[in-house]
mmCIF file of C-alpha atoms in Angstrom:
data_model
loop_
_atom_site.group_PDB
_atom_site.id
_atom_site.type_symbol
_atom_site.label_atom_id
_atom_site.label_comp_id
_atom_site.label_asym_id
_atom_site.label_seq_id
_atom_site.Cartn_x
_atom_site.Cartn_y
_atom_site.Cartn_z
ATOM 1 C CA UNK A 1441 -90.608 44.679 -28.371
ATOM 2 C CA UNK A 1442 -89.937 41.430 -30.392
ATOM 3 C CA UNK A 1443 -86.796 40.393 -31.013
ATOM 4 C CA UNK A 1444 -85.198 41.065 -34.631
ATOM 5 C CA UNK A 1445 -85.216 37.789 -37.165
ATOM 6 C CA UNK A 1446 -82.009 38.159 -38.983
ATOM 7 C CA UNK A 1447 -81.344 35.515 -42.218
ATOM 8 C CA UNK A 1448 -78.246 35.071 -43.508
ATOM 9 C CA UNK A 1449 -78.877 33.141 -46.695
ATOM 10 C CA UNK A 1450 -76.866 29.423 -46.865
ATOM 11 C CA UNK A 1451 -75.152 29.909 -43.637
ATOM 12 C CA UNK A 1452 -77.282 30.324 -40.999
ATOM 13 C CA UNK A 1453 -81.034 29.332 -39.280
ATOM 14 C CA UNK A 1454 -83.059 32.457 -38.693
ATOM 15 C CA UNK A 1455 -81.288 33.437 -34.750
ATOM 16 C CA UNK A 1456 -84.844 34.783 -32.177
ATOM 17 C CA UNK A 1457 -82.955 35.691 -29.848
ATOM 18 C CA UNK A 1458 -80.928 39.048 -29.470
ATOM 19 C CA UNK A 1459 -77.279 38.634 -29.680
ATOM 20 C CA UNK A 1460 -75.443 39.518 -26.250
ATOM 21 C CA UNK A 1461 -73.248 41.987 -25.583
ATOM 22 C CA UNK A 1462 -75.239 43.826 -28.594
ATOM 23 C CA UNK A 1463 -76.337 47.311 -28.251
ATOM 24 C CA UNK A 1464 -79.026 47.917 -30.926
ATOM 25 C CA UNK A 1465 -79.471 46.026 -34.066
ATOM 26 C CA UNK A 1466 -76.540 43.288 -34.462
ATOM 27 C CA UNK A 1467 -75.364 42.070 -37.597
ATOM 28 C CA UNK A 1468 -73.685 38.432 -38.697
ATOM 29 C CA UNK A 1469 -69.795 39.521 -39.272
ATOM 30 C CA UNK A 1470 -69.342 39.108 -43.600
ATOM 31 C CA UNK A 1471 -72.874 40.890 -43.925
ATOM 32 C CA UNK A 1472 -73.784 44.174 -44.977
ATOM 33 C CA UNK A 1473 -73.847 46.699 -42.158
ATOM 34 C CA UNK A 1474 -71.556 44.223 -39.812
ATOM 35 C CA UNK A 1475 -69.999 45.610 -37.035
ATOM 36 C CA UNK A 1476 -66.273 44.584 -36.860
ATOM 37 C CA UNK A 1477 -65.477 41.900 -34.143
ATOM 38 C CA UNK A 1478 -61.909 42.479 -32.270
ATOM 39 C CA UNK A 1479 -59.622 39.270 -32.945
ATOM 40 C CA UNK A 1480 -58.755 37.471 -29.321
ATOM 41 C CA UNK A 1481 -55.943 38.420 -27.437
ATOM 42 C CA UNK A 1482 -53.921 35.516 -26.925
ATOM 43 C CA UNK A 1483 -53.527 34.707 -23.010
ATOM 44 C CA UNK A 1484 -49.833 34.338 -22.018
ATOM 45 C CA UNK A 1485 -49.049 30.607 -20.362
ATOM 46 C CA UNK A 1486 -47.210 29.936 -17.845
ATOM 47 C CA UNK A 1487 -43.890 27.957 -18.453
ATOM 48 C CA UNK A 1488 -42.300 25.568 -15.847
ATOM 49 C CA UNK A 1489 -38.514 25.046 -15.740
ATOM 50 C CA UNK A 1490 -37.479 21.728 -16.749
ATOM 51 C CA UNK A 1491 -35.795 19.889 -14.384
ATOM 52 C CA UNK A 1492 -33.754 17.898 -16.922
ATOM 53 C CA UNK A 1493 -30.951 20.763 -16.773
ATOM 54 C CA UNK A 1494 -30.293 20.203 -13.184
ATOM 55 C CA UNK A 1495 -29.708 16.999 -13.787
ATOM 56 C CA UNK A 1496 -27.327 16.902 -16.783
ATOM 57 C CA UNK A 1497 -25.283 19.438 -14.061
ATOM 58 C CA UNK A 1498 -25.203 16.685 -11.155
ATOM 59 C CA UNK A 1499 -23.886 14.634 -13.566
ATOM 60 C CA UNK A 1500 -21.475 16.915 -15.401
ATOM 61 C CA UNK A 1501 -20.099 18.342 -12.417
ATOM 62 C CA UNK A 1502 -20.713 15.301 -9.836
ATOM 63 C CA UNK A 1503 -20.514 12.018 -11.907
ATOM 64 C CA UNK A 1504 -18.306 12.881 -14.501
ATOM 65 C CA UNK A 1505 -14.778 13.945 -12.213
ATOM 66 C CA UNK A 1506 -15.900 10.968 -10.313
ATOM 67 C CA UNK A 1507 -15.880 8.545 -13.073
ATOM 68 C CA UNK A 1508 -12.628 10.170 -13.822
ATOM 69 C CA UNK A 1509 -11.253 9.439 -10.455
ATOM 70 C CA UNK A 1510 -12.706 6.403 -10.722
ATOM 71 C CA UNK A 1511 -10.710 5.275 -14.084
ATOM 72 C CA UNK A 1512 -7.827 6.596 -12.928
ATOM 73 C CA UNK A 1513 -7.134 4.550 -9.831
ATOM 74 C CA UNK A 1514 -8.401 1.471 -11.284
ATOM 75 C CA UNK A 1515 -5.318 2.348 -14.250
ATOM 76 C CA UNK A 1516 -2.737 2.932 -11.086
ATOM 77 C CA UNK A 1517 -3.748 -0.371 -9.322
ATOM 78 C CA UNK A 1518 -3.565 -3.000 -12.511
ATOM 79 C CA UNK A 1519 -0.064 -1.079 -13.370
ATOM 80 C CA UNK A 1520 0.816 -1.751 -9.768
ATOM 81 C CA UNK A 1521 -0.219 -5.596 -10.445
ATOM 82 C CA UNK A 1522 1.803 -5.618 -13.627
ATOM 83 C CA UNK A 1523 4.795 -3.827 -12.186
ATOM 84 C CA UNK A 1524 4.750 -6.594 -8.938
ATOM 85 C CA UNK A 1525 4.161 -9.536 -11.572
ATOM 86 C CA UNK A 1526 7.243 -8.602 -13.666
ATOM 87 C CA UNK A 1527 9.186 -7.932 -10.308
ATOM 88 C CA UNK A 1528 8.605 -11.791 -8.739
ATOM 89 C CA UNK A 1529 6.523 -13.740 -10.754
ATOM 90 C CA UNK A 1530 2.328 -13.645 -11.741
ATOM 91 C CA UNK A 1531 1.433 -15.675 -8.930
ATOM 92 C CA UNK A 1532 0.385 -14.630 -6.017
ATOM 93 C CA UNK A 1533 1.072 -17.628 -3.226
ATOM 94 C CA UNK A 1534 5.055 -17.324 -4.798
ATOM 95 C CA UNK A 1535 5.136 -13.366 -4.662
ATOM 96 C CA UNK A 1536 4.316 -11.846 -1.290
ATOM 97 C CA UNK A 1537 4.319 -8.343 -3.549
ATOM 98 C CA UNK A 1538 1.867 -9.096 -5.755
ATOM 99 C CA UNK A 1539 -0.320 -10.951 -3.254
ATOM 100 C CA UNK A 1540 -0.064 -7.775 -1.129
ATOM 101 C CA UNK A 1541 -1.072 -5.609 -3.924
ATOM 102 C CA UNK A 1542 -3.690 -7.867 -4.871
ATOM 103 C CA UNK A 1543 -5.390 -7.388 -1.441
ATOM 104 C CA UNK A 1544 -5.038 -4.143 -1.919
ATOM 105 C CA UNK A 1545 -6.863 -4.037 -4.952
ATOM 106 C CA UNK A 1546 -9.727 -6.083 -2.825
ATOM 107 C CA UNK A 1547 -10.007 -3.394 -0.730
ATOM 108 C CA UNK A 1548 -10.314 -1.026 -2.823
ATOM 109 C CA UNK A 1549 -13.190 -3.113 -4.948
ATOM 110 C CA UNK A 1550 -11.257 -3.373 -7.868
ATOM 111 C CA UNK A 1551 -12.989 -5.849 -10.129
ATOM 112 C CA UNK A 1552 -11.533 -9.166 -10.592
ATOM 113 C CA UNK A 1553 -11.789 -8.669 -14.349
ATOM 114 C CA UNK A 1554 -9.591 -5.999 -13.845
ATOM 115 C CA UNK A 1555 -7.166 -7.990 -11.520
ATOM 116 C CA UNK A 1556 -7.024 -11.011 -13.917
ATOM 117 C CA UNK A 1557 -6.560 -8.928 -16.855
ATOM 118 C CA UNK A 1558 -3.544 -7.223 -15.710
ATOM 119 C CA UNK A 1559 -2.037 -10.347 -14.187
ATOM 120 C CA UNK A 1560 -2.757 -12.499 -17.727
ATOM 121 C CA UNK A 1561 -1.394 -9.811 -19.625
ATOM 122 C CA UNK A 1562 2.396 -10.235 -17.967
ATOM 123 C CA UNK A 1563 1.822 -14.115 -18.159
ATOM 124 C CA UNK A 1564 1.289 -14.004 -22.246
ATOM 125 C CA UNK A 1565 3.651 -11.617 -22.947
ATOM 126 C CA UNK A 1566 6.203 -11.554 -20.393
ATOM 127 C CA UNK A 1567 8.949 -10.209 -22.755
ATOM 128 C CA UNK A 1568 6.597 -7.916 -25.277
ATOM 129 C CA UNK A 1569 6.926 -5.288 -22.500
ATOM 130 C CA UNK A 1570 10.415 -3.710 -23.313
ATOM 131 C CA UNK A 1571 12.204 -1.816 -20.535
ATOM 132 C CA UNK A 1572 13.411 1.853 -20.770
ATOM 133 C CA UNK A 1573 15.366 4.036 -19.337
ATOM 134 C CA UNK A 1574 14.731 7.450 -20.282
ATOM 135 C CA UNK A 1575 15.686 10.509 -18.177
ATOM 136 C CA UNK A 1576 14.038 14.657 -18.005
ATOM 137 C CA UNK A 1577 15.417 18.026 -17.011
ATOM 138 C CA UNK A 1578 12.209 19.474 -14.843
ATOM 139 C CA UNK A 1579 11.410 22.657 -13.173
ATOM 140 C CA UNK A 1580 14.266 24.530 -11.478
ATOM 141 C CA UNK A 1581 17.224 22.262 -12.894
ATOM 142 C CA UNK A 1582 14.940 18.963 -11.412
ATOM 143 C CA UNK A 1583 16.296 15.627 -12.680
ATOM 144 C CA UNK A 1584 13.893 12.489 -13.412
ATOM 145 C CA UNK A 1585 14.420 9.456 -14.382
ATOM 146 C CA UNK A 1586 11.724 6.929 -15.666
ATOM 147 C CA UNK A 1587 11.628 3.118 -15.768
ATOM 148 C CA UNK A 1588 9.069 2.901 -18.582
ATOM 149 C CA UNK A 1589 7.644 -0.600 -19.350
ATOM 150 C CA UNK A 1590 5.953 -0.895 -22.967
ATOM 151 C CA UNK A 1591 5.238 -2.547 -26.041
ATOM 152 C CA UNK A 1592 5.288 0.333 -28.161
ATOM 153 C CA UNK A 1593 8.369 2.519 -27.656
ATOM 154 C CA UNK A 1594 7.919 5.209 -30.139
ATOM 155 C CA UNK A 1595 4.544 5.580 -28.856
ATOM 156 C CA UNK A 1596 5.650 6.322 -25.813
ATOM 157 C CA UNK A 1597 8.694 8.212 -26.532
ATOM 158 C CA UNK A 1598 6.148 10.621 -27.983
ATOM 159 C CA UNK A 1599 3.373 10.759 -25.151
ATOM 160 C CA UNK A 1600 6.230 11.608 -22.524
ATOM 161 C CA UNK A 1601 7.808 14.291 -24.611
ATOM 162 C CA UNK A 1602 3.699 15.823 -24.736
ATOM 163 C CA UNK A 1603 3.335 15.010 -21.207
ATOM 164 C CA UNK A 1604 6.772 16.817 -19.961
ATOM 165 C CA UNK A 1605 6.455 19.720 -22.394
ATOM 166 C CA UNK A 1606 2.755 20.543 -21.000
ATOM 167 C CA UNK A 1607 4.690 20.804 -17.439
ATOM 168 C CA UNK A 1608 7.916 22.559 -18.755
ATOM 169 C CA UNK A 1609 10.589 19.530 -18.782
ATOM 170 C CA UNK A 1610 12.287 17.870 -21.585
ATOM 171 C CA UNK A 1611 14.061 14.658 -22.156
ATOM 172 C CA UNK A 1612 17.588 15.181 -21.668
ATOM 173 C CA UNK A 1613 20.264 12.042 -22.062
ATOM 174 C CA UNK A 1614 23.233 13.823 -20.302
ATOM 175 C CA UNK A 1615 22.351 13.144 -16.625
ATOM 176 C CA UNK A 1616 22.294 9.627 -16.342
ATOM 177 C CA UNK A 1617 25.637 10.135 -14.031
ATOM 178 C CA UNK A 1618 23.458 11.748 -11.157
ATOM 179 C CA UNK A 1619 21.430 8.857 -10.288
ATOM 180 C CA UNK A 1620 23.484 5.538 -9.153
ATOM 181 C CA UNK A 1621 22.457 2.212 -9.496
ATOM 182 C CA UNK A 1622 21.999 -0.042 -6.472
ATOM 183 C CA UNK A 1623 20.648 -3.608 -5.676
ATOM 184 C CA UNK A 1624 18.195 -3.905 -3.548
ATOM 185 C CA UNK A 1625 16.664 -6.825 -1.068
ATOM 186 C CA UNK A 1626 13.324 -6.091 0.243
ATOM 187 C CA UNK A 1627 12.437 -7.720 3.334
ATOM 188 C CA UNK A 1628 9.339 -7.946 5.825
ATOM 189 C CA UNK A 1629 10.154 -5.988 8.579
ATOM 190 C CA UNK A 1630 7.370 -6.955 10.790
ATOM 191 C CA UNK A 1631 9.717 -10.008 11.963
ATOM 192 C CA UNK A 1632 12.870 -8.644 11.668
ATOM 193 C CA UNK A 1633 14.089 -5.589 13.832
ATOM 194 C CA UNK A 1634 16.720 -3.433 12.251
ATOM 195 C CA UNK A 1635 19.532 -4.276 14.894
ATOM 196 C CA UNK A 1636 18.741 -7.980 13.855
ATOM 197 C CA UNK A 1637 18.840 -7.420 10.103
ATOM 198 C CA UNK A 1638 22.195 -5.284 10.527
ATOM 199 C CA UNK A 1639 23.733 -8.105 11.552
ATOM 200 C CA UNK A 1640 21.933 -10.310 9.136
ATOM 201 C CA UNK A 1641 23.436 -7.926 6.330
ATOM 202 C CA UNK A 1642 27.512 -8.450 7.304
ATOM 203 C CA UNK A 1643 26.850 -12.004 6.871
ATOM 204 C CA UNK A 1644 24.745 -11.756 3.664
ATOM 205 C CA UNK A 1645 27.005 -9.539 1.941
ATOM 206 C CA UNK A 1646 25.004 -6.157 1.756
ATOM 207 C CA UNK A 1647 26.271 -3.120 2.149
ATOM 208 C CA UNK A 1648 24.120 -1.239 3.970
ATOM 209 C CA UNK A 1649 20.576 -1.688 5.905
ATOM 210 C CA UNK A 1650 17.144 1.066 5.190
ATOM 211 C CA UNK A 1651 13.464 1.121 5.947
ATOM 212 C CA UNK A 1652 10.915 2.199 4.046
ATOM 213 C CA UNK A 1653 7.675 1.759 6.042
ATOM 214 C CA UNK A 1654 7.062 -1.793 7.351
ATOM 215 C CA UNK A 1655 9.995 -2.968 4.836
ATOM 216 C CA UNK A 1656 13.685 -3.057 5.284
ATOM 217 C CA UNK A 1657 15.718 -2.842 2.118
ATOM 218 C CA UNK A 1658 18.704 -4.331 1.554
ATOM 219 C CA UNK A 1659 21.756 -2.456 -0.511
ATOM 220 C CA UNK A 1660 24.301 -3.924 -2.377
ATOM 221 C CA UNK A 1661 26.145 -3.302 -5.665
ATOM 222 C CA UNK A 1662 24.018 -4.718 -8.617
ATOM 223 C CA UNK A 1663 26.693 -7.464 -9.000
ATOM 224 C CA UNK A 1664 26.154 -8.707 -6.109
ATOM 225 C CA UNK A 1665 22.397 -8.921 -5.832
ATOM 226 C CA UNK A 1666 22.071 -12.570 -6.258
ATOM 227 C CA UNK A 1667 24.424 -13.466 -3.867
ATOM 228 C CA UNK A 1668 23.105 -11.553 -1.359
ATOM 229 C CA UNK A 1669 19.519 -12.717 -2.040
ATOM 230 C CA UNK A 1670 20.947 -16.515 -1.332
ATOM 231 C CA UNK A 1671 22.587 -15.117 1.790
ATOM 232 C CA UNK A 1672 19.230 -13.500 3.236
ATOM 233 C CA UNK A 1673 16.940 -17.049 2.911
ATOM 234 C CA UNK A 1674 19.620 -19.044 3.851
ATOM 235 C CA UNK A 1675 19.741 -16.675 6.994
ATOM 236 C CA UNK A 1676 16.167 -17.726 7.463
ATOM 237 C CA UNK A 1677 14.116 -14.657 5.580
ATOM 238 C CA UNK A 1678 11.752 -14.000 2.967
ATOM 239 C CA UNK A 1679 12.698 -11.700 0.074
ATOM 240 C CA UNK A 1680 9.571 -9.971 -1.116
ATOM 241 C CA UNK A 1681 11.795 -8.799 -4.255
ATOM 242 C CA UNK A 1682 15.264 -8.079 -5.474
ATOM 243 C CA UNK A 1683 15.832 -6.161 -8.529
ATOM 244 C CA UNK A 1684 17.933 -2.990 -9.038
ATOM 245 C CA UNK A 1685 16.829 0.690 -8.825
ATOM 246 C CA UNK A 1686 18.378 4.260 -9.202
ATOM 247 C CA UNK A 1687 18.693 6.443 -6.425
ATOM 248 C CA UNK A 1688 20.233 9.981 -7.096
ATOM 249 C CA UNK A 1689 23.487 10.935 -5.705
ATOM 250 C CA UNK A 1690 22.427 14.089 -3.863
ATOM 251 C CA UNK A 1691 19.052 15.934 -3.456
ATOM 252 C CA UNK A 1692 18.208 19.238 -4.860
ATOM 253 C CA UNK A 1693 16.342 21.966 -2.421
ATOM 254 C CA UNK A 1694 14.271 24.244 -4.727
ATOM 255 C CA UNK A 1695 12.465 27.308 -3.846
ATOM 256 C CA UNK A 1696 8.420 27.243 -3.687
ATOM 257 C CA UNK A 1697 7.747 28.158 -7.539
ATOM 258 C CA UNK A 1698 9.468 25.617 -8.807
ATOM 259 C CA UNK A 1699 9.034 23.304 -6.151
ATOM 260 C CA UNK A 1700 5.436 23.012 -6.643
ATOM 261 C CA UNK A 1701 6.009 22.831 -10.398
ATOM 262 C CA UNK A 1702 8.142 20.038 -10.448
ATOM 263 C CA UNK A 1703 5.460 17.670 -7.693
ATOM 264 C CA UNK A 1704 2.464 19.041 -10.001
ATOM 265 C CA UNK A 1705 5.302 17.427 -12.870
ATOM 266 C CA UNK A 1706 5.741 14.180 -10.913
ATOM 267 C CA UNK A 1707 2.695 13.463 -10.140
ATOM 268 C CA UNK A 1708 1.481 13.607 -13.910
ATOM 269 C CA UNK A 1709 3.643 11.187 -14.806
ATOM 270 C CA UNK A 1710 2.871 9.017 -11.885
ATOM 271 C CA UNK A 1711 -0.316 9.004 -13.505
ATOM 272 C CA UNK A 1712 1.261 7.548 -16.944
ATOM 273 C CA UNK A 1713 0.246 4.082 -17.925
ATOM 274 C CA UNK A 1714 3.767 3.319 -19.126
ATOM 275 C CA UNK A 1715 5.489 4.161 -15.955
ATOM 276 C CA UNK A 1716 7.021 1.641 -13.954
ATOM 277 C CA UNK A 1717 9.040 3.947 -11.686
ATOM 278 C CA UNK A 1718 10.050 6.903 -10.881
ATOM 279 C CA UNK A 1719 13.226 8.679 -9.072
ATOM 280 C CA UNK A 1720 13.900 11.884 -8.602
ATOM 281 C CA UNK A 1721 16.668 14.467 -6.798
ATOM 282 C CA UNK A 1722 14.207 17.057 -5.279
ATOM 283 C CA UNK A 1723 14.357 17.285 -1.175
ATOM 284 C CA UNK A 1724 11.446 16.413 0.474
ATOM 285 C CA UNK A 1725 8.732 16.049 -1.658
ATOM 286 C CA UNK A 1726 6.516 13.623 -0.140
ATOM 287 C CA UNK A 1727 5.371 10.340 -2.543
ATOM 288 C CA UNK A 1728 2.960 10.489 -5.000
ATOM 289 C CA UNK A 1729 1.845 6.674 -6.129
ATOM 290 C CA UNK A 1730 2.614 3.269 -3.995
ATOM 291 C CA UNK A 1731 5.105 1.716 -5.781
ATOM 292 C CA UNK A 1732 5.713 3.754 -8.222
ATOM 293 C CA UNK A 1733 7.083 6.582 -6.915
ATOM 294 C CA UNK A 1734 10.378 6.876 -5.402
ATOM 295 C CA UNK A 1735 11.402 9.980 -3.287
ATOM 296 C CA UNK A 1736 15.493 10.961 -2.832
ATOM 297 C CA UNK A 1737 17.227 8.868 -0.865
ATOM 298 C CA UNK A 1738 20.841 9.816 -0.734
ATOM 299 C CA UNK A 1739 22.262 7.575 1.935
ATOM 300 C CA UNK A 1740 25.285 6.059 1.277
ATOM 301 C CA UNK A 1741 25.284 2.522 -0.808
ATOM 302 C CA UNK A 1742 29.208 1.633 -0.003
ATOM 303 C CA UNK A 1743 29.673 2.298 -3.867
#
């Protein structure tokens, strides 16, 4: 049988072939007769997960708290340096402190932008940094009272009132009486053994002999702080730093509610730029920053 001829005039050669798939006599779709021609079924791809969202997690959840932690100590350490400058002095070979905290900062690979920055800051504006004393009623009836250093004071008047109200404390002027104001020597004690620096102390003029870790503090009534400074190096020792700090007059024991309340409290405002130091009256909670933080001690200053 020959194959059908079919012309389509204008749009297509004459086709000799049968079409496939045809049964019987096939027709050009658009012609007369034309059998209709089903319209493709689209074929569902496949669709790989990006990986892109893992990685924006890594970072969210990885990166980004460590960057945080990251910022933060590198905040603590330069307010260390500027609190140990203002103590005894922005140079390091004439204050044992701040060379100590400078190796420190070594250690930790603080960068010496960082360092310098901190350090020049005290050296050009060694009196723009105005001294407060400002005290807080915390959880469970704690007391606090903050040595705040800044340039700015109704700035940070404001920040600490956000900072104790988000941990339930307020600033509270009536309880300055509870914390007592003593002078205080601080000595190496890697030379010095305490029996040694007893004795040291009667002739000096102090009134009383601590440690605190590999130091031994000197107490004497803020009056008396220079003299007794002149009476330890002419005894033959070292003062890493003199100045006067508050110590409360008794501790407070609170219950485990408001206990952990009031550390969660100190250690936010450990965490303050502004804060020089810190004392407190609650029993036995452990410190929080080096230098900066200053647990009850209730012994006895002869006052």
């Amino acid at each position: 049988m020959a194959a059908p001829v079919l012309r389509v005039p204008g749009l297509l050669p004459p086709l000799r072939a049968p079409l496939r798939g045809c049964l019987g006599p096939c027709r050009v779709p658009g012609s007369p007769g034309a059998v209709p021609v089903p319209a493709p079924v689209p074929v569902p791809v496949p669709v790989r997960a990006m990986a892109g969202h893992n990685r924006w997690s890594k970072v969210r959840n990885v990166k980004g708290p460590r960057d945080a932690e990251r910022s933060r100590l590198l905040e603590k350490m330069a307010r260390m340096l500027r609190a140990a400058a203002r103590e005894g002095g922005a140079d390091p070979a004439l204050n044992p402190g701040l060379a100590a905290v400078v190796a420190q900062c070594r250690t930790l690979n603080v960068p010496k932008a960082t360092i310098e920055g901190a350090l020049r800051s005290v050296r050009e504006r060694p009196a723009g940094a105005a001294p407060l004393l400002l005290t807080a009623r915390g959880p469970g009836g704690s007391l606090v009272l903050l040595d705040v250093r800044t340039d700015n004071v109704r700035r940070s008047q404001a920040e600490l009132r956000t900072l104790l109200q988000r941990h339930g404390a307020t600033l509270t002027p009536d309880v300055h009486p509870e914390f007592q104001a003593v002078g205080v020597v601080r000595v190496s004690g890697r030379t010095l053994g305490l029996e040694a620096a007893l004795d040291v102390a009667a002739v000096a003029g102090a009134q009383d002999v601590t440690t605190a870790g590999d130091e031994i503090q000197f107490l004497c009534a803020p009056s008396a702080l220079g003299s007794v400074q002149q009476g330890l190096v002419a005894a033959g020792l070292r003062p890493i730093a003199a100045a006067v700090q508050f110590r409360p007059r008794s501790a407070l024991a609170l219950p485990d509610g408001p206990r952990a309340a009031a550390e969660r409290l100190l250690r936010a405002l450990a965490e303050w730029p502004d804060v020089h130091a810190i004392v407190h009256n609650v029993q036995d909670i452990p410190a929080v920053t080096p230098g900066g933080h200053s647990a009850p001690d209730t012994t006895d200053s002869g006052q």
